Coordinates of C-alpha atoms and ligand atoms in Angstrom, one line a residue:
X182 CA 58.3 -15.5 -10.8
X183 CA 58.8 -11.7 -11.1
X184 CA 56.3 -11.6 -14.0
X185 CA 53.8 -13.7 -12.1
X186 CA 54.0 -11.2 -9.2
X187 CA 53.7 -8.3 -11.6
X188 CA 50.5 -9.9 -13.1
X189 CA 49.1 -10.4 -9.6
X190 CA 49.8 -6.8 -8.6
X191 CA 48.2 -5.5 -11.8
X192 CA 45.1 -7.6 -11.2
X193 CA 44.9 -6.4 -7.6
X194 CA 45.1 -2.9 -8.9
X195 CA 42.4 -3.6 -11.5
X196 CA 40.2 -5.1 -8.8
X197 CA 40.5 -2.1 -6.5
X198 CA 39.7 0.3 -9.4
X199 CA 36.6 -1.8 -10.2
X200 CA 35.4 -1.8 -6.6
X201 CA 35.9 1.9 -6.3
X202 CA 33.8 2.4 -9.5
X203 CA 31.1 0.2 -8.0
X204 CA 31.1 1.8 -4.6
X205 CA 29.2 4.8 -5.6
X206 CA 27.4 3.5 -8.7
X207 CA 23.9 4.8 -9.1
X208 CA 21.3 2.0 -9.3
X209 CA 20.3 3.2 -12.8
X210 CA 23.9 2.8 -14.0
X211 CA 24.5 -0.7 -12.7
X212 CA 23.9 -2.5 -16.0
X213 CA 26.1 -0.3 -18.0
X214 CA 28.9 -0.5 -15.4
X215 CA 28.8 -4.3 -15.4
X216 CA 29.0 -4.2 -19.2
X217 CA 32.1 -2.0 -19.2
X218 CA 33.6 -4.1 -16.3
X219 CA 33.2 -7.2 -18.4
X220 CA 34.9 -5.5 -21.3
X221 CA 37.9 -4.5 -19.1
X222 CA 38.1 -8.0 -17.7
X223 CA 38.1 -9.5 -21.2
X224 CA 40.9 -7.1 -22.3
X225 CA 42.9 -7.6 -19.2
X226 CA 42.8 -11.4 -19.2
X227 CA 42.9 -11.7 -23.0
X228 CA 39.5 -13.5 -23.0
X229 CA 37.6 -14.0 -26.3
X230 CA 34.1 -13.5 -25.0
X231 CA 32.5 -12.5 -21.7
X232 CA 28.8 -12.7 -20.8
X233 CA 26.6 -11.7 -17.9
X234 CA 23.1 -13.0 -17.0
X235 CA 20.6 -12.0 -14.4
X236 CA 17.7 -13.8 -12.9
X237 CA 14.6 -11.9 -14.1
X238 CA 10.9 -12.8 -13.7
X239 CA 11.3 -15.0 -16.8
X240 CA 14.3 -16.9 -15.5
X241 CA 18.1 -16.5 -15.9
X242 CA 18.5 -14.3 -18.9
X243 CA 21.7 -13.4 -20.7
X244 CA 21.8 -9.6 -20.7
X245 CA 25.3 -8.5 -21.6
X246 CA 28.0 -9.8 -23.9
X247 CA 31.4 -8.6 -24.9
X248 CA 33.4 -10.3 -27.6
X249 CA 36.4 -9.9 -29.8
X250 CA 35.8 -8.9 -33.4
X251 CA 34.8 -11.9 -35.4
X252 CA 32.8 -13.6 -32.6
X253 CA 29.1 -13.3 -32.4
X254 CA 27.6 -11.9 -29.2
X255 CA 26.1 -14.4 -26.7
X256 CA 22.5 -15.0 -27.7
X257 CA 19.9 -13.5 -25.4
X258 CA 18.5 -16.8 -24.2
X259 CA 16.6 -17.9 -21.1
X260 CA 19.0 -20.5 -19.8
X261 CA 16.4 -22.7 -18.2
X262 CA 14.9 -23.4 -21.6
X263 CA 18.1 -23.6 -23.8
X264 CA 20.7 -25.1 -21.5
X265 CA 19.0 -26.9 -18.5
X266 CA 22.2 -28.6 -17.3
X267 CA 24.2 -25.3 -17.4
X268 CA 21.3 -23.7 -15.4
X269 CA 21.3 -26.4 -12.8
X270 CA 25.0 -26.1 -12.3
X271 CA 24.6 -22.3 -11.8
X272 CA 21.8 -22.9 -9.4
X273 CA 24.3 -24.7 -7.1
X274 CA 26.0 -21.4 -6.6
X275 CA 29.5 -22.9 -7.3
X276 CA 32.1 -21.9 -9.9
X277 CA 32.2 -24.4 -12.8
X278 CA 34.2 -25.0 -15.9
X279 CA 33.0 -26.2 -19.3
X280 CA 33.3 -28.6 -20.9
X281 CA 35.2 -30.3 -18.0
X282 CA 32.4 -30.1 -15.4
X283 CA 29.6 -31.0 -17.7
X284 CA 27.9 -34.4 -17.0
X285 CA 27.4 -36.8 -19.9
X286 CA 23.6 -36.0 -20.1
X287 CA 24.4 -32.3 -20.9
X288 CA 23.8 -33.0 -24.6
X289 CA 22.7 -29.4 -25.5
X290 CA 25.6 -27.8 -23.7
X291 CA 28.1 -30.2 -25.3
X292 CA 26.6 -29.6 -28.7
X293 CA 26.9 -25.9 -28.1
X294 CA 30.6 -26.2 -27.2
X295 CA 31.4 -28.2 -30.3
X296 CA 29.2 -26.3 -32.8
X297 CA 30.5 -22.9 -31.7
X298 CA 34.1 -24.0 -31.2
X299 CA 34.0 -23.1 -27.5
X300 CA 37.2 -24.5 -26.0
X301 CA 36.9 -23.4 -22.4
X302 CA 34.3 -21.6 -20.3
X303 CA 34.5 -20.5 -16.7
X304 CA 31.2 -19.5 -15.0
X305 CA 31.0 -17.6 -11.8
X306 CA 27.5 -17.6 -10.2
X307 CA 26.4 -14.3 -8.5
X308 CA 24.7 -14.7 -5.1
X309 CA 22.8 -12.3 -2.9
X310 CA 21.5 -13.2 0.5
X311 CA 21.9 -16.9 -0.2
X312 CA 20.1 -16.8 -3.6
X313 CA 21.6 -17.1 -7.0
X314 CA 20.8 -13.7 -8.7
X315 CA 22.8 -14.2 -11.9
X316 CA 26.2 -15.2 -13.2
X317 CA 29.0 -14.2 -15.5
X318 CA 31.2 -16.3 -17.7
X319 CA 34.5 -16.1 -19.6
X320 CA 34.9 -18.0 -22.8
X321 CA 37.9 -19.0 -24.9
X322 CA 37.7 -20.0 -28.6
X323 CA 41.4 -19.7 -29.6
X324 CA 43.1 -21.6 -26.8
X325 CA 42.3 -23.7 -23.8
X326 CA 43.5 -22.6 -20.3
X327 CA 43.4 -24.4 -16.9
X328 CA 41.8 -21.3 -15.1
X329 CA 44.2 -21.2 -12.1
X330 CA 42.6 -21.2 -8.6
X331 CA 44.1 -17.8 -7.8
X332 CA 42.4 -16.2 -10.8
X333 CA 39.1 -18.0 -10.0
X334 CA 39.3 -16.6 -6.4
X335 CA 39.7 -13.0 -7.7
X336 CA 36.9 -13.4 -10.3
X337 CA 34.7 -14.5 -7.4
X338 CA 35.6 -11.1 -5.7
X339 CA 34.4 -9.4 -9.0
X340 CA 31.3 -11.5 -8.7
X341 CA 30.7 -10.2 -5.2
X342 CA 31.0 -6.6 -6.4
X343 CA 28.5 -7.4 -9.2
X344 CA 26.1 -9.1 -6.8
X345 CA 26.2 -6.1 -4.4
X346 CA 25.5 -3.7 -7.3
X347 CA 22.6 -5.9 -8.5
X348 CA 21.2 -6.0 -5.0
X349 CA 21.3 -2.2 -4.8
X350 CA 19.6 -1.9 -8.2
X351 CA 16.9 -4.3 -7.1
X352 CA 16.3 -2.5 -3.8
X353 CA 16.0 0.7 -5.7
X354 CA 13.5 -0.7 -8.2
X355 CA 11.5 -2.2 -5.3
X356 CA 11.6 1.1 -3.5
X357 CA 10.4 3.1 -6.6
X358 CA 7.6 0.7 -7.2
X359 CA 6.5 0.9 -3.6
X360 CA 6.7 4.7 -3.8
X361 CA 4.6 4.6 -6.9
X362 CA 2.0 2.4 -5.4
X363 CA 2.0 4.5 -2.2
X364 CA 1.5 7.6 -4.2
X365 CA -1.3 5.9 -6.2
X366 CA -3.0 4.9 -3.0
X367 CA -2.6 8.5 -1.7
X368 CA -4.2 9.9 -4.9
X369 CA -7.1 7.4 -4.7
X370 CA -7.6 8.3 -1.0
X371 CA -7.8 12.0 -1.9
X372 CA -10.2 11.3 -4.7
X373 CA -12.3 9.4 -2.3
X374 CA -12.2 12.2 0.2
X375 CA -13.3 14.6 -2.4
X376 CA -16.2 12.4 -3.4
X377 CA -17.2 12.0 0.2
X378 CA -17.2 15.7 0.8
X379 CA -19.2 16.2 -2.3
X380 CA -21.7 13.5 -1.4
X381 CA -22.0 15.0 2.2
X382 CA -22.7 18.5 0.8
X383 CA -25.4 17.0 -1.6
X384 CA -27.0 15.2 1.3
X385 CA -26.9 18.2 3.5
X386 CA -28.4 20.3 0.8
X387 CA -31.2 17.8 0.3
X388 CA -32.1 17.6 4.0
X389 CA -31.8 21.4 4.4
X390 CA -34.2 22.0 1.6
X391 CA -36.7 19.4 3.0
X392 CA -36.4 21.1 6.5
X393 CA -36.7 24.6 5.1
X394 CA -39.5 24.1 2.5
X395 CA -41.6 21.5 4.3
X396 CA -41.0 21.3 8.0
X397 CA -40.8 25.1 8.7
X398 CA -43.9 25.7 6.6
X399 CA -45.8 23.0 8.4
X400 CA -44.7 24.3 11.8
X401 CA -45.8 27.9 10.8
X402 CA -49.2 26.6 9.8
X403 CA -49.5 24.7 13.0
X404 CA -48.6 27.9 14.9
X405 CA -51.3 29.8 13.0
X406 CA -53.9 27.1 13.8
X407 CA -53.0 27.2 17.5
X408 CA -53.3 31.0 17.5
X409 CA -56.7 30.8 15.8
X410 CA -57.8 28.2 18.3
X411 CA -56.7 30.3 21.3
X412 CA -58.9 33.2 19.9
X413 CA -62.0 31.0 19.6
X414 CA -64.8 32.3 21.9
X415 CA -65.8 28.8 23.0
X416 CA -62.3 28.0 24.3
X417 CA -62.4 28.0 28.1
X418 CA -60.3 30.8 29.6
X419 CA -58.1 28.3 31.5
X420 CA -57.0 26.8 28.1
X421 CA -55.9 30.2 26.6
X422 CA -52.6 30.4 28.4
X423 CA -51.3 26.9 27.6
X424 CA -52.4 27.5 23.9
X425 CA -50.4 30.7 23.8
X426 CA -47.4 28.9 25.3
X427 CA -47.8 26.2 22.7
X428 CA -47.9 28.8 20.0
X429 CA -44.7 30.5 21.1
X430 CA -43.0 27.0 21.5
X431 CA -44.0 26.3 17.9
X432 CA -42.5 29.6 16.7
X433 CA -39.3 28.7 18.6
X434 CA -39.2 25.2 17.1
X435 CA -39.8 26.7 13.6
X436 CA -36.9 29.1 14.2
X437 CA -34.6 26.2 15.4
X438 CA -35.5 24.1 12.4
X439 CA -34.8 27.0 10.1
X440 CA -31.5 27.8 11.8
X441 CA -30.5 24.1 11.6
X442 CA -31.4 23.9 7.9
X443 CA -29.3 27.0 7.3
X444 CA -26.4 25.4 9.1
X445 CA -26.8 22.3 7.0
X446 CA -26.8 24.2 3.8
X447 CA -26.8 27.9 3.7
X448 CA -29.2 28.9 1.0
X449 CA -28.2 32.5 1.9
X450 CA -24.9 31.6 0.3
X451 CA -26.6 31.2 -3.0
X452 CA -29.0 34.1 -2.5
X453 CA -26.8 36.8 -1.0
X454 CA -23.3 35.6 -1.4
X455 CA -20.4 34.7 0.9
X456 CA -19.9 38.1 2.7
X457 CA -23.5 38.1 3.9
X458 CA -23.7 34.4 4.6
X459 CA -20.6 34.7 6.9
X460 CA -22.1 37.8 8.6
X461 CA -25.2 35.8 9.3
X462 CA -23.2 32.7 10.5
X463 CA -21.2 34.9 12.8
X464 CA -24.2 36.5 14.4
X465 CA -26.0 33.1 14.8
X466 CA -22.9 31.6 16.3
X467 CA -22.6 34.6 18.7
X468 CA -26.2 34.1 19.9
X469 CA -25.9 30.4 20.1
X470 CA -22.5 30.1 21.8
X471 CA -22.4 33.4 23.7
X472 CA -19.1 34.3 22.2
X473 CA -18.8 37.9 20.7
X474 CA -17.6 37.7 17.1
X475 CA -16.2 40.7 15.4
X476 CA -16.8 40.3 11.6
X477 CA -14.9 42.4 9.1
X478 CA -15.5 42.0 5.4
X479 CA -13.6 43.9 2.7
X480 CA -14.4 43.7 -0.9
X481 CA -17.3 42.2 -2.9
X482 CA -18.0 38.6 -3.6
X483 CA -20.3 38.5 -6.7
X484 CA -17.8 36.9 -9.0
X485 CA -16.8 34.1 -6.6
X486 CA -17.2 30.6 -7.9
X487 CA -19.7 28.6 -5.9
X488 CA -17.1 25.9 -4.7
X489 CA -14.9 28.7 -3.3
X490 CA -17.7 30.4 -1.4
X491 CA -18.9 27.0 0.0
X492 CA -15.4 26.0 1.0
X493 CA -14.7 29.3 2.8
X494 CA -18.1 29.2 4.5
X495 CA -17.5 25.6 5.7
X496 CA -14.0 26.3 6.9
X497 CA -15.2 29.4 8.8
X498 CA -18.0 27.4 10.3
X499 CA -15.6 24.6 11.6
X500 CA -13.1 27.2 12.8
X501 CA -15.8 28.9 14.8
X502 CA -17.1 25.5 16.1
X503 CA -13.5 24.8 17.3
X504 CA -13.3 28.1 19.1
X505 CA -16.5 27.3 20.9
X506 CA -15.4 23.8 21.7
X507 CA -11.7 24.3 22.5
X508 CA -10.5 27.9 22.8
X509 CA -12.1 28.9 26.1
X510 CA -12.7 32.5 25.1
X511 CA -15.5 35.0 25.0
X512 CA -14.4 36.7 21.9
X513 CA -13.4 35.8 18.4
X514 CA -12.6 37.6 15.1
X515 CA -13.5 36.7 11.5
X516 CA -12.2 38.7 8.6
X517 CA -12.7 38.2 4.9
X518 CA -10.8 40.2 2.3
X519 CA -11.8 39.7 -1.3
X520 CA -10.1 41.3 -4.3
X521 CA -10.3 40.3 -8.0
X522 CA -7.1 38.3 -7.6
X523 CA -7.1 36.9 -4.1
X524 CA -9.3 36.0 -1.1
X525 CA -8.1 35.8 2.4
X526 CA -10.1 34.4 5.3
X527 CA -8.8 34.8 8.9
X528 CA -10.5 33.3 11.9
X529 CA -8.7 34.1 15.2
X530 CA -9.1 33.8 18.9
X531 CA -6.9 34.6 21.8
X532 CA -7.7 31.4 23.6
X533 CA -5.7 28.4 24.8
X534 CA -4.1 27.5 21.5
X535 CA -2.6 24.1 20.8
X536 CA 0.5 22.3 19.6
X537 CA 0.1 22.6 15.8
X538 CA 3.0 20.2 15.0
X539 CA 1.4 17.2 16.8
X540 CA -1.9 18.2 15.3
X541 CA -0.4 18.2 11.8
X542 CA 0.6 14.6 12.2
X543 CA -2.7 13.5 13.6
X544 CA -5.4 16.0 12.8
X545 CA -9.0 15.6 14.0
X546 CA -11.9 15.2 11.6
X547 CA -12.6 18.9 11.6
X548 CA -9.0 20.0 10.7
X549 CA -8.5 17.2 8.1
X550 CA -11.8 18.1 6.3
X551 CA -10.8 21.8 6.3
X552 CA -7.4 20.8 4.8
X553 CA -9.0 18.6 2.2
X554 CA -11.7 21.2 1.2
X555 CA -9.1 23.9 0.9
X556 CA -6.7 21.6 -1.1
X557 CA -9.6 20.8 -3.5
X558 CA -9.9 24.4 -4.6
X559 CA -6.2 24.7 -5.0
X560 CA -5.5 26.8 -1.9
X561 CA -3.7 26.3 1.3
X562 CA -4.7 26.4 4.9
X563 CA -2.3 27.8 7.6
X564 CA -2.9 27.5 11.3
X565 CA -0.7 29.7 13.5
X566 CA -1.0 28.6 17.1
X567 CA 0.9 27.4 20.1
X568 CA -0.3 26.5 23.6
X569 CA -1.4 29.6 25.5
X570 CA -1.1 31.9 22.5
X571 CA -4.4 31.7 20.7
X572 CA -5.1 30.5 17.2
X573 CA -5.1 32.2 13.8
X574 CA -6.5 30.1 11.0
X575 CA -5.9 31.5 7.4
X576 CA -7.0 30.5 4.0
X577 CA -5.4 32.3 1.1
X578 CA -6.8 31.7 -2.4
X579 CA -5.3 33.1 -5.6
X580 CA -8.1 33.7 -8.0
X581 CA -7.0 33.5 -11.6
X582 CA -10.2 33.9 -13.4
X583 CA -10.8 30.2 -13.7
X584 CA -12.1 28.2 -10.8
X585 CA -9.3 29.3 -8.4
Ligands
ATP747 N1 -9.3 27.4 18.2 C1 -8.7 26.4 18.8 N2 -8.3 26.6 20.1 C2 -7.7 25.6 20.8 N3 -7.6 24.3 20.3 C3 -8.0 24.1 19.1 C4 -8.6 25.1 18.3 N4 -8.9 24.6 17.1 C5 -8.5 23.3 17.1 N5 -8.0 23.0 18.3 C6 -7.4 21.7 18.7 O1 -7.2 20.9 17.6 C7 -7.8 19.7 17.7 C8 -8.3 19.2 16.4 O2 -9.4 20.0 15.9 P1 -10.4 19.3 15.0 O3 -11.4 20.3 14.6 O4 -9.7 18.6 13.9 O5 -11.0 18.2 15.9 P2 -12.1 18.3 17.1 O6 -12.7 19.7 17.1 O7 -11.5 17.8 18.3 O8 -13.2 17.2 16.6 P3 -14.3 17.4 15.4 O9 -13.9 18.6 14.6 O10 -14.0 16.2 14.6 O11 -15.6 17.4 16.0 C9 -8.9 19.9 18.7 O12 -9.2 18.7 19.4 C10 -8.2 20.9 19.7 O13 -7.4 20.3 20.6
MG748 MG1 -13.4 20.5 15.3

């Protein structure tokens, strides 16, 4: 009686150690922990061979085996194929013993017992959320034991510990695979955004060239024709004034088309560089929006890669547009500092500002395309603002001699 109690206590102790090992087990360590737990169980209960199997995409697969010297490891088999009756018993989710619980039609299983000399097997199915996720078994080759109910009950507790660990491992694998596909989708989205920005620039460039080279020329010629017509001696005097009005309207139209074409794609950027293109954009913006812009440029821009110039130009353009649209101010400031190693663009206003945190989570099209453009050239955009405190938008680029 005393020795039975001692045994019981020792097993309780063993169980609590096992559960404390599994409480904090990392998902990646689950398999190896199960293996060493099986080893300890075999030693503790004097078992000849223990095995563990898990339901994988292929079926229930034997993954772990621990055996005494002289016994071969459990074969890595898919149980559905090799031992169909054993598998159907496991699927019931109840503990079973072999050969006792084997029905007469379990010919393969019975053959296995007699050919390997297996005298007794106890199998504990592992369940998680009502599904069988695996099982482990204890096998005896040197003696036959009746597997007392008390022991079976404790081994079922071990089974629960294993099941929880397997569940955690699976959740972790699932989480990682979702994270991976999310990050792939994110990458694809960014590539798509880059392609879209590129296509948009190309289209703008094409339309701008058409407007500049064709439409403005044709309007200028039309203006000349109207001027010539108004000077003709046969033209009645009453027609002269409307013709002159038509001529100046044509000049204004040509100027507007020219300005729009420059907004669409600034050829000045290619011809005179970023510093001058920004100067011209600031003064056009000032005239158009009636907002005084102080423009300060420090440093030259001859070595700047084209994609950097275009990005900075587009960011400044959108930042100015936002000032006109949202800031409610009459003044703004744009500064550009270029040195061989860095470029800093600042666009600031002392207007109404906005809540940058809420904007970060749900930016508008203007801000998101600025962020995307800046990210594509490997730089970062900072917006310092709060309601009532104006807005400072900064782009800092470190230029390392390559494209950056
Ligand atoms: N300089 C600014 N002053 C005040 N609010 C600003 C300023 N710049 C941006 N905002 C705020 O940030 C929001 C997002 O700007 P964003 O450029 O992304 O969108 P939008 O200007 O509203 O629309 P879109 O640029 O697509 O035409 C604006 O709606 C505005 O509330
Ligand atoms: Mg905008």
